[in-house]
JSON list of C-alpha atoms in Angstrom, two decimals:
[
{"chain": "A", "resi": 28, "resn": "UNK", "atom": "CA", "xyz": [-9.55, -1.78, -1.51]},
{"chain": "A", "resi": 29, "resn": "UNK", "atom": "CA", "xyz": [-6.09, -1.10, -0.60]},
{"chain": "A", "resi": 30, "resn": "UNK", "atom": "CA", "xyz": [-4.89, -2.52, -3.67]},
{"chain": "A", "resi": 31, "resn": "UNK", "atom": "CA", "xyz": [-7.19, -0.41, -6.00]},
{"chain": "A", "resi": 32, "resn": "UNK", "atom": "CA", "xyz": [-5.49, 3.00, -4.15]},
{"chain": "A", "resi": 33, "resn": "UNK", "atom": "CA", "xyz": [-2.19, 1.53, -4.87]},
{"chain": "A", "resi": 34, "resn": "UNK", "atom": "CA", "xyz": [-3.00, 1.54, -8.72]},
{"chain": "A", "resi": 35, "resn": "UNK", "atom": "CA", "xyz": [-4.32, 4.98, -8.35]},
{"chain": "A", "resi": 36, "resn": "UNK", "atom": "CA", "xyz": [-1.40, 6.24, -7.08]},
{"chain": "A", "resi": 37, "resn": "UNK", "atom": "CA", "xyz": [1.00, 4.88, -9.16]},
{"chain": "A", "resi": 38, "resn": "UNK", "atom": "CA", "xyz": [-1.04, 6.57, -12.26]},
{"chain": "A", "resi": 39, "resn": "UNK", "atom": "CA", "xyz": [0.08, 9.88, -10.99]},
{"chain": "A", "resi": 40, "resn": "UNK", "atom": "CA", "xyz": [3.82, 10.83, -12.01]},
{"chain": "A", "resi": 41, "resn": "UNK", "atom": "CA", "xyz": [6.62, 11.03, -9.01]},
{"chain": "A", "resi": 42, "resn": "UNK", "atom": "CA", "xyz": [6.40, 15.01, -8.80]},
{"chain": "A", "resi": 43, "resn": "UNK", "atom": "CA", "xyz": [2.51, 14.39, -8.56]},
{"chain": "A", "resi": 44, "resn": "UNK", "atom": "CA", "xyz": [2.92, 11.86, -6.19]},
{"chain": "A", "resi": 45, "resn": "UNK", "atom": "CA", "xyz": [5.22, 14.01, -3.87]},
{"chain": "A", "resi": 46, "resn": "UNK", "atom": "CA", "xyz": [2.97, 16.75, -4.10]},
{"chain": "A", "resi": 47, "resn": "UNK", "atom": "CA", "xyz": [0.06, 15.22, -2.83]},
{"chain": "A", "resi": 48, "resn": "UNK", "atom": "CA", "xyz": [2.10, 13.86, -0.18]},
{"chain": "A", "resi": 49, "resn": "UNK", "atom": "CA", "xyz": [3.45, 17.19, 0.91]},
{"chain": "A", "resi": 50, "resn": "UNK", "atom": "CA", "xyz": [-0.02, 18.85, 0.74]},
{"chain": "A", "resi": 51, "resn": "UNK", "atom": "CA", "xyz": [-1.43, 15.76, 2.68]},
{"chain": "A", "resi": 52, "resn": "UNK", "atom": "CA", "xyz": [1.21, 16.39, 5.46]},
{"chain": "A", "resi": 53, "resn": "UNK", "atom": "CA", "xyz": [0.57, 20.16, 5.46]},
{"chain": "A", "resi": 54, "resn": "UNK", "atom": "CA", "xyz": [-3.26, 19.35, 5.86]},
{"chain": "A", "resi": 55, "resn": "UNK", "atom": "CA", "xyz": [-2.14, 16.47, 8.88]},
{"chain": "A", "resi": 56, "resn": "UNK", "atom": "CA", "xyz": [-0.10, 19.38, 10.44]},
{"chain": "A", "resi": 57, "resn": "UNK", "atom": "CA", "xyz": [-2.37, 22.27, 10.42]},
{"chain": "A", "resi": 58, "resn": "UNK", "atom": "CA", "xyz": [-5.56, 20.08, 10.79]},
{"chain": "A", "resi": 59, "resn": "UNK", "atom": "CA", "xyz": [-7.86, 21.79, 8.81]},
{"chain": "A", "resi": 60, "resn": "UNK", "atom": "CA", "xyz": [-7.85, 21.80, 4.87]},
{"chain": "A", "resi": 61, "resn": "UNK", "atom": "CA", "xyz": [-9.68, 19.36, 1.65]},
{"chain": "A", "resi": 62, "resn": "UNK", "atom": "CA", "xyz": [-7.71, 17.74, -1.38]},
{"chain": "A", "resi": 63, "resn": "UNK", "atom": "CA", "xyz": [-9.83, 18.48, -3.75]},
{"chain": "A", "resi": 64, "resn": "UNK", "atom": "CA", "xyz": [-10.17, 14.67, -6.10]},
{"chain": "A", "resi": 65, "resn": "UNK", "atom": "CA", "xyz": [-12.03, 16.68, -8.74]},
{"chain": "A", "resi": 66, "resn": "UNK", "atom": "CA", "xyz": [-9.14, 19.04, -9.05]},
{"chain": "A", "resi": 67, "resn": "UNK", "atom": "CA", "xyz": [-6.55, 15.94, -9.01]},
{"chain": "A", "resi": 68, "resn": "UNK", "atom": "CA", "xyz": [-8.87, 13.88, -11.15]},
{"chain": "A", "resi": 69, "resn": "UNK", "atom": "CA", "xyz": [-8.18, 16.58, -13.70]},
{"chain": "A", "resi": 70, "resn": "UNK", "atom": "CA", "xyz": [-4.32, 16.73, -13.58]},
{"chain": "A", "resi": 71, "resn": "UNK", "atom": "CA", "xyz": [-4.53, 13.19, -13.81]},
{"chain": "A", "resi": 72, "resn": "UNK", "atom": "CA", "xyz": [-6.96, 13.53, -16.65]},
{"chain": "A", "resi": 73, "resn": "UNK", "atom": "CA", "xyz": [-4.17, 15.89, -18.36]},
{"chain": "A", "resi": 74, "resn": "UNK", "atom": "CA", "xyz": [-1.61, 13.92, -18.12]},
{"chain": "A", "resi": 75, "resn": "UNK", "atom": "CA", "xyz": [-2.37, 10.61, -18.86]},
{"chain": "A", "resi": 76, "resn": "UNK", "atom": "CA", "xyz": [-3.04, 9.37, -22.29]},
{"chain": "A", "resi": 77, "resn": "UNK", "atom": "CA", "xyz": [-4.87, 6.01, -22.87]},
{"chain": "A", "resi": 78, "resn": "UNK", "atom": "CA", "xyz": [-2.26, 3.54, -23.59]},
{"chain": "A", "resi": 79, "resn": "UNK", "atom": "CA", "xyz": [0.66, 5.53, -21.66]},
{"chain": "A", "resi": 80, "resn": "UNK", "atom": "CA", "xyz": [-0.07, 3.12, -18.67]},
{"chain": "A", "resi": 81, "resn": "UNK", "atom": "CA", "xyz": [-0.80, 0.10, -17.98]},
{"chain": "A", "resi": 82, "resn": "UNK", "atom": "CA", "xyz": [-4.60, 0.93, -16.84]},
{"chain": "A", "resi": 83, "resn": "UNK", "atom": "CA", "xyz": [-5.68, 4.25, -18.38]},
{"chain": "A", "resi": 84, "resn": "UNK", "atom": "CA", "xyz": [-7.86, 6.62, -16.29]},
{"chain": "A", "resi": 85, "resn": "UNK", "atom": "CA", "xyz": [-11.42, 6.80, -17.17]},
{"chain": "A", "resi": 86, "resn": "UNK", "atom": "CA", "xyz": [-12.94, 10.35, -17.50]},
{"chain": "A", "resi": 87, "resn": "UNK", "atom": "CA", "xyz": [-15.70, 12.13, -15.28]},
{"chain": "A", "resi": 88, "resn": "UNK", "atom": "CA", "xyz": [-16.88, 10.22, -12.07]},
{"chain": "A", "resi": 89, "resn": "UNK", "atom": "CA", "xyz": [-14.26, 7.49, -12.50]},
{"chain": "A", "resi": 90, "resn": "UNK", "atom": "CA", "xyz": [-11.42, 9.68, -12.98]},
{"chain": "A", "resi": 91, "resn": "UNK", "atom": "CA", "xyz": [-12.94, 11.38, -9.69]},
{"chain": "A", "resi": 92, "resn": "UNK", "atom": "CA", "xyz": [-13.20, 8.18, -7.58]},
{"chain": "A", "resi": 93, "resn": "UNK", "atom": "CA", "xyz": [-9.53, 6.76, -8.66]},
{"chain": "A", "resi": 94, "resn": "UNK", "atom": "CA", "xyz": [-8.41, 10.31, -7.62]},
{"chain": "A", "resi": 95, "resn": "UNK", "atom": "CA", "xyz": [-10.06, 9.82, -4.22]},
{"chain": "A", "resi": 96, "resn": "UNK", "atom": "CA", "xyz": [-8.46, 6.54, -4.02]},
{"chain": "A", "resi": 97, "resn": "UNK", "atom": "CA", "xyz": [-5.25, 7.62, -4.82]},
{"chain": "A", "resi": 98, "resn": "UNK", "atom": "CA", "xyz": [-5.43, 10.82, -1.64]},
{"chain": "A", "resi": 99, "resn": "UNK", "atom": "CA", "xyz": [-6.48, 7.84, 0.46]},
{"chain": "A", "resi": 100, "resn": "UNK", "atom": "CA", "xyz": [-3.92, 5.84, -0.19]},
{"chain": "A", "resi": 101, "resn": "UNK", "atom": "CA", "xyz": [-1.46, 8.94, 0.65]},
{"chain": "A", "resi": 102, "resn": "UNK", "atom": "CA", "xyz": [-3.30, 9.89, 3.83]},
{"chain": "A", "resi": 103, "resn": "UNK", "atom": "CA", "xyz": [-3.38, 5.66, 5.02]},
{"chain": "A", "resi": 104, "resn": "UNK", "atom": "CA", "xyz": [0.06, 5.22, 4.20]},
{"chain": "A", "resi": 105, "resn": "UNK", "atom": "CA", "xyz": [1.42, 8.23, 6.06]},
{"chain": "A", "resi": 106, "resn": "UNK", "atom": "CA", "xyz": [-0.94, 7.73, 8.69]},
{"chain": "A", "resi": 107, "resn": "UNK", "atom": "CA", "xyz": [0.15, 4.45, 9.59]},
{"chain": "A", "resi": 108, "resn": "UNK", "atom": "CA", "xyz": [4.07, 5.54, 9.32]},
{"chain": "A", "resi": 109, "resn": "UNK", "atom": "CA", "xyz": [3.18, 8.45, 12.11]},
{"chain": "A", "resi": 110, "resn": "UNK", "atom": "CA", "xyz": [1.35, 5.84, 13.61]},
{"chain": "A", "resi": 111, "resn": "UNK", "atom": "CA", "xyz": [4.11, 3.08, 13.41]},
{"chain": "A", "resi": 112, "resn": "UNK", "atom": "CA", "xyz": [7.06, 5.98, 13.74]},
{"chain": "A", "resi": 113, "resn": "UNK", "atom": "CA", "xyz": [8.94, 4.93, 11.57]},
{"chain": "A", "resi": 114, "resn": "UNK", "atom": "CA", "xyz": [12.39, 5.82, 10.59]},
{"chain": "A", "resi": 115, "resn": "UNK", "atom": "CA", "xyz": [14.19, 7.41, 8.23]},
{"chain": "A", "resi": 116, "resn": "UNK", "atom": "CA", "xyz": [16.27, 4.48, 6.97]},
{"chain": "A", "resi": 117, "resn": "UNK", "atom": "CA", "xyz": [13.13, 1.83, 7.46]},
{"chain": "A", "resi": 118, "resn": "UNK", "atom": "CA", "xyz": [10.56, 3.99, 5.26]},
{"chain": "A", "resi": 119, "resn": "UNK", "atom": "CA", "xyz": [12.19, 2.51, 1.56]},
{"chain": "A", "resi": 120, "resn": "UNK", "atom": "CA", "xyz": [12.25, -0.65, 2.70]},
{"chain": "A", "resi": 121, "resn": "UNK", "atom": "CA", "xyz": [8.69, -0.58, 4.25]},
{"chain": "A", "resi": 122, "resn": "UNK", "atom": "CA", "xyz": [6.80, 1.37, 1.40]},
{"chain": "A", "resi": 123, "resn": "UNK", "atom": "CA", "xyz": [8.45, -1.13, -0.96]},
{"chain": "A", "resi": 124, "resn": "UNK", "atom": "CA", "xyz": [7.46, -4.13, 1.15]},
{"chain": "A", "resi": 125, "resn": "UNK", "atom": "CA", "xyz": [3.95, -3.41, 2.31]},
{"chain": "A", "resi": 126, "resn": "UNK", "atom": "CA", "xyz": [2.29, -1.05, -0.30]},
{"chain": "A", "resi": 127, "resn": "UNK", "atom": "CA", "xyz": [2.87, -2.70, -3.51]},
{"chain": "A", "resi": 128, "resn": "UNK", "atom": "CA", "xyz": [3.84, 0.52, -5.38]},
{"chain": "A", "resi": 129, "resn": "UNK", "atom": "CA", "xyz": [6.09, 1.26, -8.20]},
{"chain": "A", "resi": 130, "resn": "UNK", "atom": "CA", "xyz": [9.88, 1.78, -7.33]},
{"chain": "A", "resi": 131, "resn": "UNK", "atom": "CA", "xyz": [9.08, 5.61, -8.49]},
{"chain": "A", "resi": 132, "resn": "UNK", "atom": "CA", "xyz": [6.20, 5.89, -6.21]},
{"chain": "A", "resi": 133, "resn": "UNK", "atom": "CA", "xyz": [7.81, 5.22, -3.24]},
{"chain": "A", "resi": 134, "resn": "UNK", "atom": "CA", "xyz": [10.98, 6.87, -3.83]},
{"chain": "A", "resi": 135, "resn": "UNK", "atom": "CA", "xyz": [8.62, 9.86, -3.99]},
{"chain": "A", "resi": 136, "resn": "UNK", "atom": "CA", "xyz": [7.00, 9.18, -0.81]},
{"chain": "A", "resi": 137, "resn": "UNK", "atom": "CA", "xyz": [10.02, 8.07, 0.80]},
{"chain": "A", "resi": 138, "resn": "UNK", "atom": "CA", "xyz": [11.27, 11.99, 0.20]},
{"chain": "A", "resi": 139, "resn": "UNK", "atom": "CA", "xyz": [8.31, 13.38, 1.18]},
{"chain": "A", "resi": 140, "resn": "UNK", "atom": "CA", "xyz": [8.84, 11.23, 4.58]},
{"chain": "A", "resi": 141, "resn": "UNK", "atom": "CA", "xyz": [12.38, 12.44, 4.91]},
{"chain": "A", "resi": 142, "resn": "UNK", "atom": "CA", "xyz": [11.04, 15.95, 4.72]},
{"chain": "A", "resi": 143, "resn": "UNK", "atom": "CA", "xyz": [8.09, 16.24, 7.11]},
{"chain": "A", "resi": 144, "resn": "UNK", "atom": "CA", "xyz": [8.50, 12.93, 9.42]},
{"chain": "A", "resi": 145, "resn": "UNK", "atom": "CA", "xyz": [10.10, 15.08, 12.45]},
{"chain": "A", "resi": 146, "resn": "UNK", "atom": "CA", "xyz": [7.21, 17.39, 11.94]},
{"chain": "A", "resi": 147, "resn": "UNK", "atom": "CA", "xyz": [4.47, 15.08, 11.53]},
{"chain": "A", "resi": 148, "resn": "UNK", "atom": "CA", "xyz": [6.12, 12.80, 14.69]},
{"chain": "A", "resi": 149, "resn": "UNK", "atom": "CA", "xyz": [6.34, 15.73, 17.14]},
{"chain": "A", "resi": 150, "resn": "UNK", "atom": "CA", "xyz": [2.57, 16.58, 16.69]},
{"chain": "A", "resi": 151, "resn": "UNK", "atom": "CA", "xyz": [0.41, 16.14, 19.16]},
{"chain": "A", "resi": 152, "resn": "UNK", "atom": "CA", "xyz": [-2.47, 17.45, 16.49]},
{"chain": "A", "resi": 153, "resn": "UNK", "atom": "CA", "xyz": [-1.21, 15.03, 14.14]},
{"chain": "A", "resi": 154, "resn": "UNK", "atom": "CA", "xyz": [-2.05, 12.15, 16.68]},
{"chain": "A", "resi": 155, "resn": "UNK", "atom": "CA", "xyz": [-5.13, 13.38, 17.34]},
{"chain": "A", "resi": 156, "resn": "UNK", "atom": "CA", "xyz": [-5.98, 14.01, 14.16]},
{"chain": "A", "resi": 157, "resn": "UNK", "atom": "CA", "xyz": [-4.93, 11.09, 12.30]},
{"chain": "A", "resi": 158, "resn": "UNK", "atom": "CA", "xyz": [-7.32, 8.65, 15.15]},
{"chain": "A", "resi": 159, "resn": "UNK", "atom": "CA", "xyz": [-10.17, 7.39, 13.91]},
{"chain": "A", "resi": 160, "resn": "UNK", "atom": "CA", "xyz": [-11.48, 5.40, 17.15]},
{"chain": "A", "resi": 161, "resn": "UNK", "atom": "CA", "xyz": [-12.41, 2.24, 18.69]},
{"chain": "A", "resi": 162, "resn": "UNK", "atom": "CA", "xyz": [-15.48, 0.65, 17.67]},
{"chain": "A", "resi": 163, "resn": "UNK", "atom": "CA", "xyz": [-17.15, -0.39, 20.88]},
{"chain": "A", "resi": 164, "resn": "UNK", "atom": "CA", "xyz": [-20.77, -1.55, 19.72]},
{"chain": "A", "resi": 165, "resn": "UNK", "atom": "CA", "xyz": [-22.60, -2.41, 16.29]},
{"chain": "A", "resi": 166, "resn": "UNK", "atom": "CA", "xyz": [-26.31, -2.88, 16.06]},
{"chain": "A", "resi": 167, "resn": "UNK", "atom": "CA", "xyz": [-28.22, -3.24, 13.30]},
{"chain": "A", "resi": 168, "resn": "UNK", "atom": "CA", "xyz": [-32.39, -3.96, 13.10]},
{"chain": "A", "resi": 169, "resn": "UNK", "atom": "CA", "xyz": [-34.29, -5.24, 9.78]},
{"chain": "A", "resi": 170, "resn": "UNK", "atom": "CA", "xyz": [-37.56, -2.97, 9.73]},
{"chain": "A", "resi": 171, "resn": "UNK", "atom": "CA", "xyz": [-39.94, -2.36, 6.43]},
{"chain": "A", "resi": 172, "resn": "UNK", "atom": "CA", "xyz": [-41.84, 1.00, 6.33]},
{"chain": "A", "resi": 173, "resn": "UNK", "atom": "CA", "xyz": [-45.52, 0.33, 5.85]},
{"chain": "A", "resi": 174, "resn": "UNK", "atom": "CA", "xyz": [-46.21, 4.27, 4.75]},
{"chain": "A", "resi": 175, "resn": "UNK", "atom": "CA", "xyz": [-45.10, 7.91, 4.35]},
{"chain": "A", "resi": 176, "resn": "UNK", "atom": "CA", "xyz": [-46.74, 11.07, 3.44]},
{"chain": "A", "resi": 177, "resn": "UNK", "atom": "CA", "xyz": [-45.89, 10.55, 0.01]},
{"chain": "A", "resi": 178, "resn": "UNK", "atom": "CA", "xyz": [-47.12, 7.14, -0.19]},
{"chain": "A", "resi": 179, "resn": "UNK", "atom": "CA", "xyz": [-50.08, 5.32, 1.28]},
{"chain": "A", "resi": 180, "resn": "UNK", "atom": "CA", "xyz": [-48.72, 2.04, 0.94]},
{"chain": "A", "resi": 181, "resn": "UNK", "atom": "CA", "xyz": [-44.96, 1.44, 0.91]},
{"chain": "A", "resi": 182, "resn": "UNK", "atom": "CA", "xyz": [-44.01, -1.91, 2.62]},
{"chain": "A", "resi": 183, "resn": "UNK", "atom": "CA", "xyz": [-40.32, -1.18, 2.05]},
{"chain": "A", "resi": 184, "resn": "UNK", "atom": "CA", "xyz": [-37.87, -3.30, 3.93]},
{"chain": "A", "resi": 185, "resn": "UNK", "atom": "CA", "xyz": [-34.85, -1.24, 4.94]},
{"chain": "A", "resi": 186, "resn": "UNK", "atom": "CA", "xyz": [-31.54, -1.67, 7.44]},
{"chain": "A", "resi": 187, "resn": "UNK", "atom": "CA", "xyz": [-30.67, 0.47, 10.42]},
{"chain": "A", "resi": 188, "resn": "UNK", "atom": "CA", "xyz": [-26.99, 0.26, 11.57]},
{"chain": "A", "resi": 189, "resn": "UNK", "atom": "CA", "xyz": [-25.75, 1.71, 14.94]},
{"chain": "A", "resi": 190, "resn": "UNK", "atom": "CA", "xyz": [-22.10, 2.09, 15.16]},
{"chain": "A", "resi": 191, "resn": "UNK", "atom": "CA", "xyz": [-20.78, 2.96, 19.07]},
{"chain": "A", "resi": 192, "resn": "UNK", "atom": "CA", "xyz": [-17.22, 4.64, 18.46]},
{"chain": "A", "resi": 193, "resn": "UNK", "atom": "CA", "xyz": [-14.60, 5.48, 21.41]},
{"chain": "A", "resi": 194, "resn": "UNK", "atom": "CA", "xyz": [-13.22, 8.89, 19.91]},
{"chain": "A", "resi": 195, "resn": "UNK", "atom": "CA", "xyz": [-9.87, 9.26, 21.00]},
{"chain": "A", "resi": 196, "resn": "UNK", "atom": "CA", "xyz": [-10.75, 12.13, 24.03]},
{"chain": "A", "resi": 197, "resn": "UNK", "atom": "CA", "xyz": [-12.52, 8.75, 25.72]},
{"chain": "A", "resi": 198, "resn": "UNK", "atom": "CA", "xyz": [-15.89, 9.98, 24.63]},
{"chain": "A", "resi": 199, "resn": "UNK", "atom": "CA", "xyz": [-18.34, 7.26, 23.72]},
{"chain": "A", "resi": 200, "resn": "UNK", "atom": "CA", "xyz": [-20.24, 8.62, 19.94]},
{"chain": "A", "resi": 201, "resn": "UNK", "atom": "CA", "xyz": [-22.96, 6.88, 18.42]},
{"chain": "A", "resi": 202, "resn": "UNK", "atom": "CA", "xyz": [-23.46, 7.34, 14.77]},
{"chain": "A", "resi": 203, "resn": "UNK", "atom": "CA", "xyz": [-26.26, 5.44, 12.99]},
{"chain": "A", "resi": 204, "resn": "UNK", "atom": "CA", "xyz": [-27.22, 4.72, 9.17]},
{"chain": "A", "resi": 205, "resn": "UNK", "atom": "CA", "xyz": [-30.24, 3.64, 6.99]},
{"chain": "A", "resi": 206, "resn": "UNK", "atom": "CA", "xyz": [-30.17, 1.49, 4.07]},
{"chain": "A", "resi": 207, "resn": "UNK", "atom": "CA", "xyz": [-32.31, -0.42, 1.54]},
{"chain": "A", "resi": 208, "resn": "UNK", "atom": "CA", "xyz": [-31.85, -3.61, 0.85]},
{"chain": "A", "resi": 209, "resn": "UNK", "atom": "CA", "xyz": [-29.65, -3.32, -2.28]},
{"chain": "A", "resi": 210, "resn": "UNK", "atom": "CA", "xyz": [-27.50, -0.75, -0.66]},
{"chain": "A", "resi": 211, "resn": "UNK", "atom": "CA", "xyz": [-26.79, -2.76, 2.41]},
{"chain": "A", "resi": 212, "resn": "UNK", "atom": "CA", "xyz": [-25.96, -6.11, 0.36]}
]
């Protein structure tokens, strides 16, 4: 959760930190773009020795995923501050409130906000870009498939999802999903 992405971002060091931010703003603003996690997961990976922090970073697919977590938690929090508009003055007293971060962390966040908030406000692609929808309708159905064409006999019990989402140009999407059984608990 949340909480997790917190953690992940406060491994990174404040220049890190701002960095991502500015490079998350830059991909807000010209709405096109992909932080690479693999490529963070590696400066991360450089710079942090076991021991140095509180919770080390673990190599190869977890370094990858707290990387992830960490460009999530930059994109949510300066999502919702476009979203929320928020101030210059308010944004150190907010980030230290509601995020849970280091004193570094948001100080680095905070500048990055100082820097690119007019931008990022005045955006119309921002605001379009940065909506993720209404969800209008969830379905779901509990079937078992009795046979493929690789298999004569399956009987394999599966879930089917149906998500209805209200995109933000009014336009109703559906967007549907499979799962087995372990995936879906």
């Amino acid at each position: 959760g949340f909480d997790a992405a917190t953690q992940a971002l406060d491994q990174l060091p404040p220049e890190e930190i701002q960095q991502l931010g500015l490079e998350v703003c830059k991909m807000m603003l010209q709405r096109n773009g992909r932080l690479s996690a693999e490529h963070l997961a590696g400066k991360m990976l450089g710079r942090i020795e076991p021991g140095e922090r509180e919770r080390p970073l673990h190599s190869g697919e977890g370094a990858t995923r707290q990387a992830q977590q960490a460009i999530n938690c930059c994109v949510y929090i300066l999502r919702d501050a476009i979203r929320a508009k928020v101030s210059e003055k308010e944004v150190d007293e907010l980030l230290g409130e509601l995020t849970g971060l280091s004193e570094a962390s948001c100080a680095a966040l905070a500048r990055v906000w100082r820097l690119k908030h007019a931008h990022l406000l005045a955006s119309e692609q921002v605001a379009t870009a940065m909506s993720v929808g209404k969800l209008v309708g969830f379905e779901w159905k509990l079937c078992v498939a009795t046979e493929s064409s690789a298999c004569a006999r399956l009987n394999a019990p599966f879930v089917v999802l149906l998500f209805s989402v209200c995109d933000s140009d009014g336009q109703v999407r559906s967007h549907s999903v499979e799962m087995s059984i372990p995936e879906f608990e």
